[in-house]
CSV table of C-alpha atoms and ligand atoms in Angstrom, one decimal:
chain,number,residue,atom,x,y,z
A,9,THR,CA,-20.6,-26.0,-12.1
A,10,PHE,CA,-19.1,-22.8,-11.6
A,11,MET,CA,-15.9,-23.6,-14.1
A,12,THR,CA,-18.2,-25.4,-16.2
A,13,ASN,CA,-20.4,-22.5,-17.1
A,14,VAL,CA,-17.3,-20.3,-17.3
A,15,PHE,CA,-15.5,-22.4,-19.8
A,16,HIS,CA,-19.0,-22.8,-21.8
A,17,ASP,CA,-19.4,-18.8,-21.7
A,18,LEU,CA,-15.8,-18.5,-22.8
A,19,ARG,CA,-15.7,-21.3,-25.3
A,20,THR,CA,-19.2,-20.5,-27.5
A,21,PRO,CA,-18.1,-16.5,-28.4
A,22,LEU,CA,-14.6,-17.9,-29.2
A,23,PHE,CA,-16.2,-20.3,-31.8
A,24,VAL,CA,-18.3,-17.5,-33.1
A,25,LEU,CA,-15.0,-15.5,-33.6
A,26,GLN,CA,-13.1,-18.4,-35.2
A,27,GLY,CA,-15.9,-18.8,-37.6
A,28,CYS,CA,-16.2,-14.8,-38.4
A,29,LEU,CA,-12.4,-15.1,-39.3
A,30,ALA,CA,-12.7,-17.9,-41.3
A,31,ARG,CA,-15.3,-16.5,-43.3
A,32,VAL,CA,-13.5,-13.1,-43.7
A,33,ARG,CA,-10.5,-15.0,-44.9
A,34,GLU,CA,-12.5,-16.5,-47.6
A,35,GLN,CA,-14.2,-13.2,-48.5
A,36,PRO,CA,-12.4,-10.2,-47.1
A,37,GLY,CA,-15.4,-8.4,-48.6
A,38,CYS,CA,-17.6,-9.6,-45.8
A,39,LEU,CA,-15.4,-7.8,-43.2
A,40,GLY,CA,-17.7,-4.9,-42.6
A,41,GLU,CA,-20.3,-7.3,-41.7
A,42,GLU,CA,-18.4,-9.6,-39.7
A,43,LEU,CA,-16.7,-7.0,-37.6
A,44,PRO,CA,-19.8,-5.7,-35.3
A,45,VAL,CA,-20.5,-9.2,-34.3
A,46,MET,CA,-16.9,-10.0,-33.3
A,47,GLN,CA,-16.3,-6.8,-31.3
A,48,GLY,CA,-19.8,-7.6,-29.5
A,49,ARG,CA,-18.5,-11.2,-28.5
A,50,LEU,CA,-15.0,-10.1,-27.7
A,51,GLU,CA,-16.8,-7.1,-25.6
A,52,PHE,CA,-18.7,-9.7,-23.7
A,53,MET,CA,-15.6,-12.0,-22.9
A,54,ARG,CA,-13.9,-9.0,-21.7
A,55,ARG,CA,-17.2,-8.1,-19.6
A,56,LEU,CA,-17.0,-11.9,-18.2
A,57,VAL,CA,-13.2,-12.1,-17.5
A,58,GLU,CA,-13.2,-8.6,-15.6
A,59,ASP,CA,-16.0,-9.7,-13.6
A,60,MET,CA,-14.4,-13.0,-12.8
A,61,PHE,CA,-11.2,-11.4,-11.7
A,62,LEU,CA,-12.9,-9.0,-9.8
A,63,MET,CA,-14.9,-11.7,-7.6
A,64,ALA,CA,-11.6,-13.8,-7.4
A,65,LYS,CA,-9.9,-10.7,-5.7
A,66,LEU,CA,-12.8,-9.7,-3.4
A,67,GLU,CA,-12.7,-13.5,-2.2
A,68,ASP,CA,-9.0,-13.4,-1.5
A,69,ARG,CA,-9.6,-9.9,0.2
A,70,GLN,CA,-7.1,-8.1,-2.4
A,71,VAL,CA,-9.2,-5.7,-3.6
A,72,ILE,CA,-8.1,-2.4,-1.7
A,73,PHE,CA,-10.8,-0.3,-0.7
A,74,ASP,CA,-10.6,3.7,-0.7
A,75,THR,CA,-11.6,4.8,3.0
A,76,ASP,CA,-13.5,8.0,2.6
A,77,ARG,CA,-16.8,9.5,3.3
A,78,VAL,CA,-19.3,8.4,1.1
A,79,PRO,CA,-22.6,10.8,0.9
A,80,LEU,CA,-24.9,8.2,-0.1
A,81,ALA,CA,-27.8,10.9,-1.7
A,82,ALA,CA,-25.5,11.7,-4.5
A,83,LEU,CA,-24.7,8.1,-5.0
A,84,VAL,CA,-28.4,7.0,-5.2
A,85,GLN,CA,-28.8,10.1,-7.8
A,86,ARG,CA,-26.1,9.1,-9.8
A,87,VAL,CA,-26.8,5.6,-9.9
A,88,ALA,CA,-30.5,6.7,-11.0
A,89,GLU,CA,-29.7,8.9,-13.5
A,90,GLY,CA,-27.1,6.5,-15.2
A,91,GLY,CA,-29.8,3.7,-15.5
A,92,GLU,CA,-32.4,6.3,-17.4
A,93,VAL,CA,-31.2,5.2,-20.6
A,94,GLN,CA,-31.4,1.3,-19.9
A,95,ALA,CA,-34.9,2.1,-18.6
A,96,SER,CA,-36.2,4.6,-21.2
A,97,GLN,CA,-35.0,1.9,-24.0
A,98,LYS,CA,-37.1,-0.6,-22.1
A,99,GLN,CA,-39.9,1.6,-21.4
A,100,VAL,CA,-39.5,1.1,-17.8
A,101,SER,CA,-39.8,4.5,-15.2
A,102,LEU,CA,-37.1,4.8,-13.1
A,103,THR,CA,-37.6,7.3,-10.1
A,104,TRP,CA,-35.5,7.8,-7.2
A,105,GLN,CA,-35.9,9.6,-4.0
A,106,VAL,CA,-33.8,10.5,-0.5
A,107,ARG,CA,-36.2,10.4,2.8
A,108,GLN,CA,-33.3,11.1,4.6
A,109,ASP,CA,-29.7,11.7,3.8
A,110,CYS,CA,-26.7,10.1,5.3
A,111,THR,CA,-23.2,9.1,5.0
A,112,ALA,CA,-21.2,5.8,4.6
A,113,TRP,CA,-17.6,5.2,4.7
A,114,GLY,CA,-15.4,3.3,2.2
A,115,ASP,CA,-14.8,3.0,-1.3
A,116,GLU,CA,-17.5,5.3,-3.1
A,117,ALA,CA,-16.8,3.7,-6.7
A,118,ARG,CA,-17.5,0.1,-5.6
A,119,LEU,CA,-20.6,1.0,-3.6
A,120,GLU,CA,-21.9,2.8,-6.4
A,121,GLN,CA,-20.7,-0.4,-8.7
A,122,ALA,CA,-23.0,-2.6,-6.4
A,123,VAL,CA,-26.1,-0.3,-6.4
A,124,GLN,CA,-25.7,-0.1,-9.9
A,125,ASN,CA,-25.8,-4.0,-10.4
A,126,LEU,CA,-28.9,-4.0,-8.6
A,127,VAL,CA,-30.7,-1.1,-10.4
A,128,SER,CA,-29.7,-2.7,-14.0
A,129,ASN,CA,-31.1,-5.9,-12.9
A,130,ALA,CA,-34.4,-4.1,-11.8
A,131,VAL,CA,-34.7,-2.8,-14.8
A,132,TYR,CA,-33.8,-5.7,-17.0
A,133,TYR,CA,-36.4,-8.0,-15.0
A,134,THR,CA,-39.0,-5.5,-15.3
A,135,ARG,CA,-41.2,-5.5,-18.1
A,136,PRO,CA,-42.1,-2.5,-20.6
A,137,GLY,CA,-44.5,-0.4,-18.7
A,138,GLY,CA,-43.1,-1.4,-15.1
A,139,ARG,CA,-41.8,0.7,-12.4
A,140,VAL,CA,-38.2,0.7,-10.7
A,141,THR,CA,-37.9,3.1,-7.8
A,142,VAL,CA,-34.5,3.6,-5.7
A,143,THR,CA,-35.0,5.1,-2.2
A,144,LEU,CA,-32.2,6.3,0.2
A,145,GLU,CA,-33.6,6.3,4.1
A,146,ARG,CA,-32.1,6.2,7.6
A,147,ARG,CA,-32.5,3.1,9.8
A,148,GLN,CA,-31.1,3.5,13.2
A,149,SER,CA,-27.4,3.2,12.6
A,150,ARG,CA,-27.5,2.1,9.2
A,151,GLY,CA,-28.5,3.8,5.8
A,152,ALA,CA,-30.6,2.0,3.5
A,153,ILE,CA,-30.8,2.0,-0.3
A,154,LEU,CA,-34.0,0.4,-1.5
A,155,VAL,CA,-34.0,-0.9,-5.3
A,156,GLU,CA,-37.8,-1.5,-5.9
A,157,ASP,CA,-38.9,-3.1,-8.8
A,158,THR,CA,-42.7,-4.4,-10.2
A,159,GLY,CA,-40.9,-7.0,-12.3
A,160,ILE,CA,-41.0,-10.6,-12.7
A,161,GLY,CA,-40.0,-11.7,-8.9
A,162,ILE,CA,-37.9,-14.7,-7.7
A,163,PRO,CA,-39.6,-17.6,-6.3
A,164,PRO,CA,-38.8,-18.2,-2.5
A,165,GLU,CA,-37.1,-21.4,-3.3
A,166,GLU,CA,-34.4,-19.7,-5.7
A,167,GLN,CA,-33.8,-16.2,-3.2
A,168,ARG,CA,-31.1,-17.6,-1.0
A,169,ARG,CA,-29.1,-19.0,-4.1
A,170,ILE,CA,-29.1,-16.0,-6.6
A,171,PHE,CA,-26.4,-14.5,-4.4
A,172,GLU,CA,-24.0,-17.7,-5.3
A,173,ARG,CA,-21.6,-17.1,-7.8
A,174,TYR,CA,-22.8,-17.7,-11.2
A,175,TYR,CA,-26.3,-18.9,-10.3
A,176,THR,CA,-29.2,-18.2,-12.3
A,177,VAL,CA,-32.8,-18.7,-12.3
A,178,SER,CA,-33.2,-21.2,-14.9
A,179,GLY,CA,-34.3,-19.7,-18.3
A,180,LYS,CA,-33.4,-16.2,-17.1
A,181,HIS,CA,-30.3,-15.6,-17.8
A,182,LYS,CA,-29.3,-11.8,-18.9
A,183,HIS,CA,-28.1,-12.0,-22.6
A,184,HIS,CA,-24.6,-10.9,-22.6
A,185,SER,CA,-23.8,-11.1,-18.6
A,186,SER,CA,-21.7,-12.8,-16.3
A,187,GLY,CA,-24.1,-13.8,-14.0
A,188,LEU,CA,-21.8,-12.7,-11.3
A,189,GLY,CA,-23.1,-9.2,-10.6
A,190,LEU,CA,-25.0,-10.0,-7.4
A,191,SER,CA,-22.2,-11.7,-5.8
A,192,ILE,CA,-19.9,-8.9,-6.7
A,193,ALA,CA,-22.5,-6.5,-5.0
A,194,GLN,CA,-22.8,-8.5,-2.3
A,195,GLU,CA,-19.5,-9.3,-1.7
A,196,ILE,CA,-18.3,-5.3,-2.0
A,197,VAL,CA,-21.4,-4.6,0.8
A,198,HIS,CA,-20.5,-7.1,3.0
A,199,GLN,CA,-16.6,-6.0,2.8
A,200,HIS,CA,-18.1,-2.5,4.0
A,201,GLY,CA,-19.9,-4.2,7.1
A,202,GLY,CA,-23.4,-3.9,5.4
A,203,GLU,CA,-25.7,-6.5,4.2
A,204,ILE,CA,-28.2,-6.8,1.2
A,205,GLN,CA,-31.8,-8.2,2.1
A,206,LEU,CA,-34.3,-9.2,-0.6
A,207,GLU,CA,-37.9,-9.4,-0.3
A,208,SER,CA,-39.8,-10.7,-3.5
A,209,THR,CA,-43.1,-12.1,-5.0
A,210,PRO,CA,-43.3,-13.8,-7.9
A,211,GLY,CA,-45.2,-12.2,-10.5
A,212,GLN,CA,-45.1,-8.8,-8.6
A,213,GLY,CA,-41.7,-7.6,-7.9
A,214,SER,CA,-38.5,-7.4,-5.9
A,215,THR,CA,-36.9,-5.3,-3.5
A,216,PHE,CA,-33.3,-5.6,-2.7
A,217,THR,CA,-32.5,-3.3,0.3
A,218,VAL,CA,-28.7,-2.4,1.1
A,219,LEU,CA,-27.8,-1.5,4.4
A,220,LEU,CA,-24.7,0.1,5.2
A,221,PRO,CA,-23.3,1.7,8.5
A,222,ILE,CA,-23.1,5.4,8.7
A,223,THR,CA,-20.9,7.7,9.9
A,224,GLU,CA,-22.8,10.2,11.6
A,225,LYS,CA,-26.4,11.1,12.8
B,10,ADP,P1,-27.3,-12.1,-14.2
B,10,ADP,O1,-28.3,-11.2,-14.0
B,10,ADP,O2,-26.3,-11.6,-14.8
B,10,ADP,O3,-27.9,-13.5,-14.2
B,10,ADP,P2,-27.0,-11.7,-11.5
B,10,ADP,O4,-25.7,-12.4,-10.1
B,10,ADP,O5,-27.2,-10.1,-11.3
B,10,ADP,O6,-26.7,-12.6,-12.9
B,10,ADP,O7,-28.5,-12.3,-10.9
B,10,ADP,C1,-28.7,-13.7,-10.8
B,10,ADP,C2,-30.1,-13.7,-11.0
B,10,ADP,O8,-30.6,-13.3,-9.9
B,10,ADP,C3,-30.3,-13.7,-12.4
B,10,ADP,O9,-30.1,-14.5,-13.1
B,10,ADP,C4,-32.0,-13.6,-11.8
B,10,ADP,O10,-32.5,-14.9,-12.1
B,10,ADP,C5,-32.0,-13.1,-10.6
B,10,ADP,N1,-32.8,-11.7,-10.4
B,10,ADP,C6,-31.5,-10.8,-10.1
B,10,ADP,N2,-32.2,-9.7,-9.9
B,10,ADP,C7,-33.3,-9.8,-10.5
B,10,ADP,C8,-34.3,-8.8,-10.3
B,10,ADP,N3,-34.5,-7.8,-9.7
B,10,ADP,N4,-35.9,-9.5,-10.6
B,10,ADP,C9,-35.8,-10.7,-10.8
B,10,ADP,N5,-34.9,-11.8,-10.7
B,10,ADP,C10,-33.9,-11.2,-10.6
């Protein structure tokens, strides 16, 4: 199923690109009109291929992680501030809070990518007027980053499966996304000795909690 989805998602934009090029060949004057379409499709294919490549490398344990201190309060702040454009365009309120700061150990950029995937999903699956909150707190020997939304929620029977590669709750697939965001986030967090927990109620919202070992009290 994974391969069928990949081939389908790569084939569709290829057909579009082929069509655009054929039109430009016949009527060179329409290049300006076709260019944004072509750019959009190429960008989608680039992202899809990059996500697949990263996922394959993560699964083969070929991604070499930095090993350094990762201050989590700064990470949460950067991710929340980075998500503000997407949130305000959608009229979703995005806030963040640090209850206790803590420091994890590992690859800052990759961990940031994992949390960013969760925040961008939270905004995407929340309707205008809704709220997304990112919270950092300490839970015994682990740091917890909670990404809470008041969005569409995830049915209980889907909650385990959404972490599978390319799994999408039917009809809810993000436009122009690879469907690999959660699998990548989970793999990065696992390889840092952590886990992602999910609580969700359909129609009310979801909370994804990233738990990471921390280096100091
Ligand atoms: P994508 O969002 O590109 O489809 P992901 O791997 O990021 O792929 O997510 C897999 C699926 O999990 C999504 O298609 C969606 O159905 C569900 N999902 C993820 N995050 C949320 C969320 N915050 N609220 C509701 N559904 C979500």
